[in-house]
CSV table of C-alpha atoms in Angstrom, one decimal:
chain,number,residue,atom,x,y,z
A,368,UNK,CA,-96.0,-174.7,115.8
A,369,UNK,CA,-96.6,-173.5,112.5
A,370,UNK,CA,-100.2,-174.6,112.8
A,371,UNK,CA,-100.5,-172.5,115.7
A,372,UNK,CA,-99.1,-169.2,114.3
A,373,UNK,CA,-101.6,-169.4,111.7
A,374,UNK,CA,-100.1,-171.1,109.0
A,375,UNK,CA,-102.0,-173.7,107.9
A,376,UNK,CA,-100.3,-177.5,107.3
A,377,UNK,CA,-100.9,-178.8,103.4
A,378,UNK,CA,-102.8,-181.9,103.2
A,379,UNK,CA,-103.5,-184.4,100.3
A,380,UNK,CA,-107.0,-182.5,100.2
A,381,UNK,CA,-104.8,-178.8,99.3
A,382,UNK,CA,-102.4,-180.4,97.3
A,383,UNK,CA,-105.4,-182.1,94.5
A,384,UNK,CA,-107.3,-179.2,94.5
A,385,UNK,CA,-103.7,-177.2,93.4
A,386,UNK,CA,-103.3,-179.3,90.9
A,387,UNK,CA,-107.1,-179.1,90.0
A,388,UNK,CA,-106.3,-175.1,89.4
A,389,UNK,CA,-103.4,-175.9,87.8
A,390,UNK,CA,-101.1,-174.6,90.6
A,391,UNK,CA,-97.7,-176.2,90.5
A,392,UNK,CA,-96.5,-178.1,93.7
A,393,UNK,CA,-92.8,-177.6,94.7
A,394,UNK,CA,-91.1,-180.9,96.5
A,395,UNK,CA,-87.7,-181.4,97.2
A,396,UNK,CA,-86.0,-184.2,99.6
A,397,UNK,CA,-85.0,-184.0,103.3
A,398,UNK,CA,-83.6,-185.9,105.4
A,399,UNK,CA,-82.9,-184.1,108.8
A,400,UNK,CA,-84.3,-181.8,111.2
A,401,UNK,CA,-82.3,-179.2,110.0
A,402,UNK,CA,-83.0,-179.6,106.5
A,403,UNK,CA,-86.8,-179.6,106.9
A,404,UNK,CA,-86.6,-176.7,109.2
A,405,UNK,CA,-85.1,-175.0,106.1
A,406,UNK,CA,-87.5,-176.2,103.7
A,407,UNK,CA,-90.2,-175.4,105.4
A,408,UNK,CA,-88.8,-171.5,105.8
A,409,UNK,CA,-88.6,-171.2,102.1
A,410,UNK,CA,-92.5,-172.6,101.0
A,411,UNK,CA,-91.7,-176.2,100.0
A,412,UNK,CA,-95.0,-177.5,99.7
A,413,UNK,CA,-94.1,-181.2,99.9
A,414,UNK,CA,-91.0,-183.2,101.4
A,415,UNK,CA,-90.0,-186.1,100.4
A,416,UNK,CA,-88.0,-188.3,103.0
A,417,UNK,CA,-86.5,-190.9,100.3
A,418,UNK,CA,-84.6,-194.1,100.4
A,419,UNK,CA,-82.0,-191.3,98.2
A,420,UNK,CA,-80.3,-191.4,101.4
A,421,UNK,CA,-78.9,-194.5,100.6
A,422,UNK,CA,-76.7,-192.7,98.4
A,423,UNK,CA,-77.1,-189.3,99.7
A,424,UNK,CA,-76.2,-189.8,103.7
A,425,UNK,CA,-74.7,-193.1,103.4
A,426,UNK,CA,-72.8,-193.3,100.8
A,427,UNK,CA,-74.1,-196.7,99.0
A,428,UNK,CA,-73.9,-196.9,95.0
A,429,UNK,CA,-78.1,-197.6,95.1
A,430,UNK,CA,-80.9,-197.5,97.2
A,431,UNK,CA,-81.5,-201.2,98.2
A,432,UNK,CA,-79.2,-200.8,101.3
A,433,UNK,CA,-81.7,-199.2,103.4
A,434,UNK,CA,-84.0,-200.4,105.8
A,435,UNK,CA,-87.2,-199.2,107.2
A,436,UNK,CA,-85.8,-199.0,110.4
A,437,UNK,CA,-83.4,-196.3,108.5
A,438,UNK,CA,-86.7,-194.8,107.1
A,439,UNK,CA,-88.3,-194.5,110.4
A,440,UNK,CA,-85.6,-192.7,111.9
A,441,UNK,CA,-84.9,-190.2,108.9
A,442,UNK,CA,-88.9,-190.0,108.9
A,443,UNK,CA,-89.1,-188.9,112.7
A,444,UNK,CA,-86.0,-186.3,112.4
A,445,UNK,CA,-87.4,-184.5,109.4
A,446,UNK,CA,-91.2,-184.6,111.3
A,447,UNK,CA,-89.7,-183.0,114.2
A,448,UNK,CA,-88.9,-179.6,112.2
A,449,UNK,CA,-91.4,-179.6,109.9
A,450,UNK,CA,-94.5,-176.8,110.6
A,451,UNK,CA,-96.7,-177.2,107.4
A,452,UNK,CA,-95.6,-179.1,104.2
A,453,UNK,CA,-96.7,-182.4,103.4
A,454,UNK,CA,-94.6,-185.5,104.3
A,455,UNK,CA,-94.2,-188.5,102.1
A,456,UNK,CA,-92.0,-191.8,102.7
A,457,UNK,CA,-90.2,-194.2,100.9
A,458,UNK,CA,-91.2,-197.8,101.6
A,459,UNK,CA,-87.5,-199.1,100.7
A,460,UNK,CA,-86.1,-202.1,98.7
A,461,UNK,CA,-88.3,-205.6,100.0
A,462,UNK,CA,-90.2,-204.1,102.6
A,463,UNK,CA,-93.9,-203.6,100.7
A,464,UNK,CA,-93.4,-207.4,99.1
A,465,UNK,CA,-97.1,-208.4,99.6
A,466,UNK,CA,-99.7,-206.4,101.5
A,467,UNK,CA,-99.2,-207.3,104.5
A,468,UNK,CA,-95.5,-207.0,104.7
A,469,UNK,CA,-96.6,-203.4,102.8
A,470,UNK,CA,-99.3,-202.5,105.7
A,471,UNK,CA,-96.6,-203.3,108.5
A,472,UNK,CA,-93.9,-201.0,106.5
A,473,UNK,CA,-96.0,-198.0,105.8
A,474,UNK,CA,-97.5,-198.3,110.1
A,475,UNK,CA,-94.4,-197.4,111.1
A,476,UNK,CA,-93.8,-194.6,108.7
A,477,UNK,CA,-97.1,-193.5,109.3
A,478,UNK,CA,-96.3,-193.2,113.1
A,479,UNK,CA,-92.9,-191.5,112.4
A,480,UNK,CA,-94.5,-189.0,111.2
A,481,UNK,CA,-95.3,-189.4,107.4
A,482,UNK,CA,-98.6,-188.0,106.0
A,483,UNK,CA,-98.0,-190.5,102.6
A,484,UNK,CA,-95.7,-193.5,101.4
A,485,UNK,CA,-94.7,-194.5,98.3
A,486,UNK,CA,-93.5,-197.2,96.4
A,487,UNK,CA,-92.5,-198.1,93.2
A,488,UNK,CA,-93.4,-199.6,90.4
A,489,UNK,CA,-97.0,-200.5,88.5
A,490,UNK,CA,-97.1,-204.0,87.6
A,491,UNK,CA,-99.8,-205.6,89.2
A,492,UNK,CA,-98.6,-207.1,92.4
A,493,UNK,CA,-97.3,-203.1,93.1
A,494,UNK,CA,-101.2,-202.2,92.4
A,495,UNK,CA,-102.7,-204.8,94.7
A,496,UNK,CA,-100.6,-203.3,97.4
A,497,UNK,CA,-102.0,-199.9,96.7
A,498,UNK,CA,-105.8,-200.9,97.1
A,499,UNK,CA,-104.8,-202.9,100.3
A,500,UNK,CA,-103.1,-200.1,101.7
A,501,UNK,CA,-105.7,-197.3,100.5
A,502,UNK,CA,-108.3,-199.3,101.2
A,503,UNK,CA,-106.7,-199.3,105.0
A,504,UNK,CA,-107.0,-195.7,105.2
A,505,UNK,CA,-102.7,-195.3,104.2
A,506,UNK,CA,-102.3,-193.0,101.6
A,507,UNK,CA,-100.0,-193.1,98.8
A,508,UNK,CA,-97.7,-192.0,95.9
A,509,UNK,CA,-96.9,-194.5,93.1
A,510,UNK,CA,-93.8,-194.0,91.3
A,511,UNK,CA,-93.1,-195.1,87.5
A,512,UNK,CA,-90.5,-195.0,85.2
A,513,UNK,CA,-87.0,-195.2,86.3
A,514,UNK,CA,-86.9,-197.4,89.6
A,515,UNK,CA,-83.8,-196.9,91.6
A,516,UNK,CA,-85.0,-199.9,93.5
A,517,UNK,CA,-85.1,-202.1,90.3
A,518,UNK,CA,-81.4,-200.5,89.3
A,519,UNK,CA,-79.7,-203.9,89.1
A,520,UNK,CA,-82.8,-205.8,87.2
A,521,UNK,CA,-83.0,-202.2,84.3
A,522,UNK,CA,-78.8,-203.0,84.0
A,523,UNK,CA,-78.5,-198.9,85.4
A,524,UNK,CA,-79.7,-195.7,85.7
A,525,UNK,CA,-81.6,-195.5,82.0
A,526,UNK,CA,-84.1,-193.5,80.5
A,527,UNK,CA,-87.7,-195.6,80.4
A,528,UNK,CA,-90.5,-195.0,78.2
A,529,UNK,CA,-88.5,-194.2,75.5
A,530,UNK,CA,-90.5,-197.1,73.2
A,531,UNK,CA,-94.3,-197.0,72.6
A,532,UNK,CA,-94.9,-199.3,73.8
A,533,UNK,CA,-93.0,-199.1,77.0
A,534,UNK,CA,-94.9,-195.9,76.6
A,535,UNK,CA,-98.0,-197.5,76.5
A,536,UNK,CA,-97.2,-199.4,79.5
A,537,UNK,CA,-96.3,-196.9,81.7
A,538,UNK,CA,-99.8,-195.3,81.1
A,539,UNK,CA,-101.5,-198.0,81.8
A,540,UNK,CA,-99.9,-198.7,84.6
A,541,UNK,CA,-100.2,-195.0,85.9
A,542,UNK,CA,-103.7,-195.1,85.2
A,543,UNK,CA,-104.1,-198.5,87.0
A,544,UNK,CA,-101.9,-197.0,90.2
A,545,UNK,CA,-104.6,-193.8,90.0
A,546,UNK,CA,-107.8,-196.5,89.9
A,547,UNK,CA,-106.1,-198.2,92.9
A,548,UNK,CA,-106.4,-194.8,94.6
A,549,UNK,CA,-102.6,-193.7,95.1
A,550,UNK,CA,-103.5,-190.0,95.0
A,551,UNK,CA,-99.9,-189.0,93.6
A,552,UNK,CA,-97.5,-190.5,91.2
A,553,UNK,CA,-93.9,-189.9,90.4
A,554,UNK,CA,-92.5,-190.0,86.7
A,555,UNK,CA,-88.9,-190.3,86.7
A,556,UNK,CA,-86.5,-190.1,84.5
A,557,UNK,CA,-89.2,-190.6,81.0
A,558,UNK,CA,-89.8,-188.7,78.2
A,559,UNK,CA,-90.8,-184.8,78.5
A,560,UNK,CA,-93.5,-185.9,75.5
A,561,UNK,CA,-94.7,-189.0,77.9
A,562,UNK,CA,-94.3,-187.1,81.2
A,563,UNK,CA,-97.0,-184.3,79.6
A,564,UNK,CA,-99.4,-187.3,78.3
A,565,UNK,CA,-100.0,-189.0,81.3
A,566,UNK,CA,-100.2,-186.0,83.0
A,567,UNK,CA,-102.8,-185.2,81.0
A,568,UNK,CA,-104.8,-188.6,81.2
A,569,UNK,CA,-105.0,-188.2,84.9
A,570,UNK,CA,-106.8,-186.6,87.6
A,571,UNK,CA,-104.0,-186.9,90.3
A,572,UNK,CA,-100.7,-184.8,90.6
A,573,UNK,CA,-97.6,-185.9,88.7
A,574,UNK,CA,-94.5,-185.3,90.2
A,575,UNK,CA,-91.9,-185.1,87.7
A,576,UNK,CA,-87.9,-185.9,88.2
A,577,UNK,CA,-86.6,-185.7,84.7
A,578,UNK,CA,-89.9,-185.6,83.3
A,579,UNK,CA,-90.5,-182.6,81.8
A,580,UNK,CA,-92.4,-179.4,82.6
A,581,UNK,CA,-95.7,-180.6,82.0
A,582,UNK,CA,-96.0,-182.3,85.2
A,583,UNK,CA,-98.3,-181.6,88.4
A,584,UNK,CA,-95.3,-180.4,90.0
A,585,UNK,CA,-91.3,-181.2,90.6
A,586,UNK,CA,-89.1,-183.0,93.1
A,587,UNK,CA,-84.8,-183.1,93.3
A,588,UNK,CA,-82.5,-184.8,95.7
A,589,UNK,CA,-82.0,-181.2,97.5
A,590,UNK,CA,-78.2,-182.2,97.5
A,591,UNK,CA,-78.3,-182.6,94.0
A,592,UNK,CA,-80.2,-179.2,93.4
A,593,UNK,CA,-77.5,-177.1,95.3
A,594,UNK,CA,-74.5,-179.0,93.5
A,595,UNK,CA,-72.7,-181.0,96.6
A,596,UNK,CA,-73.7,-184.3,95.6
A,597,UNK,CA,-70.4,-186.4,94.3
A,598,UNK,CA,-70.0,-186.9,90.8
A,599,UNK,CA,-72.0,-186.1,87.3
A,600,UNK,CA,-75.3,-184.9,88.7
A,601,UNK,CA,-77.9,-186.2,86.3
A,602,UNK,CA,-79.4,-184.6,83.2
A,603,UNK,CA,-82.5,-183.2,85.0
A,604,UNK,CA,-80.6,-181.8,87.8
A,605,UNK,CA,-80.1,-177.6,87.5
A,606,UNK,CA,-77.4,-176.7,89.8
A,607,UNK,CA,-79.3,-173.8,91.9
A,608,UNK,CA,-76.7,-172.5,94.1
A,609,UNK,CA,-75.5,-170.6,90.7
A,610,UNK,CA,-76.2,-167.3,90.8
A,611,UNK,CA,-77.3,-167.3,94.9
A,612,UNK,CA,-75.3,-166.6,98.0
A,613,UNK,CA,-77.1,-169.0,99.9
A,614,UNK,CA,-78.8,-172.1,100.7
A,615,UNK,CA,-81.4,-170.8,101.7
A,616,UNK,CA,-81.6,-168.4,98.1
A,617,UNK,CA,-81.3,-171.4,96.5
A,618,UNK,CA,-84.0,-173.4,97.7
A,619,UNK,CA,-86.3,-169.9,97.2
A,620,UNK,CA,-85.3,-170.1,94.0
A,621,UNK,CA,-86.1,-173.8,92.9
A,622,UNK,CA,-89.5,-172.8,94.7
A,623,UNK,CA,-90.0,-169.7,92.1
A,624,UNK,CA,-89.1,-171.5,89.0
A,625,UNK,CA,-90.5,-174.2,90.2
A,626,UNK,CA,-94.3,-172.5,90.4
A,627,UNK,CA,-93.6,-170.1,87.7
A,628,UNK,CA,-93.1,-173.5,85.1
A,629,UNK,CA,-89.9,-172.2,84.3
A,630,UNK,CA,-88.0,-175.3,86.2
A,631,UNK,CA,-87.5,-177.8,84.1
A,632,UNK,CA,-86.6,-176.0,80.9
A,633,UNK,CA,-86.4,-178.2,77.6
A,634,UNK,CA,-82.3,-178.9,78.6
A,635,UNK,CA,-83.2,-180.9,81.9
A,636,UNK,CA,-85.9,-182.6,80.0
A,637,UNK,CA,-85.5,-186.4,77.4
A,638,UNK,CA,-86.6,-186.3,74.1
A,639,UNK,CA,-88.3,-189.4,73.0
């Protein structure tokens, strides 16, 4: 629809040359038709259907709950709405264990109506599935630092990166991700000072959630950006409903600050 009425949708090839240009990239979650209607309405370049709705929608204390059965159908509902912004999926907790289980996952997502997948982590069994799957024409987003998938292995929801050489790590591993050909990575929960250094080392957009301003662009649970998520909202979160009569003002608003570099400021960021 939106293609039709001249607006044209945002593919992988728009959003590296943006970051080429040094053009922020605005992403925030969905999970619904309605929600991705929304998004779409205020200029949210990319959504992001994640495996968050483990806690977000269903009400689980982590993210390993959900299946990809659950991801298909979240996948399909926030395609449905959506006119022009870019679509990435979570491959969720054990379904990307070797390639082939990984190629099956991110099919079906793809066929939901996903234009990207990710998956998390950069050791080197995560990187052999990014060739495979690249390398099968499936494009994704790698996603480093804190792991909600990994929550019960890292003992909680922690800062990472915060040694050098977990540091050092991390950029290897987002370097090795980027060589594999994911085209995107995500840096959560790290270091502002780390967040702007592998920014800087690579060639593809960093998506930063607690990460600092230096990075490609941003992403938020949208729940957690308009404060009616349950309990302490994270460091990183700014509550944007302050200030807005609206939703819809809101979401505008993240998109602003967002573009501008104002969103994150140094509160919302880690020292390291």
């Amino acid at each position: 629809m939106g293609y039709l009425q001249g607006e044209k949708p945002i593919t992988i090839t728009k959003l590296l040359a943006m970051h080429a240009e040094g053009e922020k990239i605005s992403m925030l979650t969905a999970y619904d038709s309605t929600m991705s209607a929304l998004l779409n309405r205020c200029g949210v370049e990319t959504i992001l259907i994640g495996d968050s709705l483990g806690n977000v929608i269903q009400g689980h204390s982590s993210t390993t709950p959900v299946t990809v059965e659950q991801m298909v159908y979240h996948t399909e509902c926030v395609a449905r709405a959506n006119s022009h912004a870019f679509l990435i999926s979570d491959l969720p907790f054990a379904s990307y264990g070797d390639p082939i289980q990984a190629l099956d996952s991110a099919a079906l997502l793809m066929r939901a109506g996903a234009d990207m997948v990710k998956l998390e982590g950069g050791g080197d069994w995560q990187v052999d599935v990014i060739r495979y799957l690249v390398e099968r024409s499936v494009p994704v987003c790698a996603h480093l630092g804190l792991l909600p998938q990994s929550v019960h292995v890292l003992g909680g929801y922690k800062v990472q990166g915060k040694s050098k050489d977990t540091a050092t790590l991390m950029l290897e591993q987002a370097l090795a991700c980027q060589e594999a050909g994911a085209q995107m990575t995500v840096l959560e929960a790290i270091p502002s000072s780390l967040g702007e250094k592998i920014t800087a080392e690579l060639h593809i957009p960093t998506i930063g959630i607690g990460a600092g301003p230096d990075c490609s662009g941003q992403v938020l649970v949208l729940q957690d950006m308009l404060g009616i998520s349950p309990g302490k909202p994270p460091k990183f979160v700014k509550n944007f409903m302050d200030g807005h009569h609206s939703v819809e003002a809101a979401i505008k608003a993240y998109v602003r600050e967002v573009k501008a570099g104002k969103f994150p400021s140094p509160e919302y960021g880690f020292a390291g």
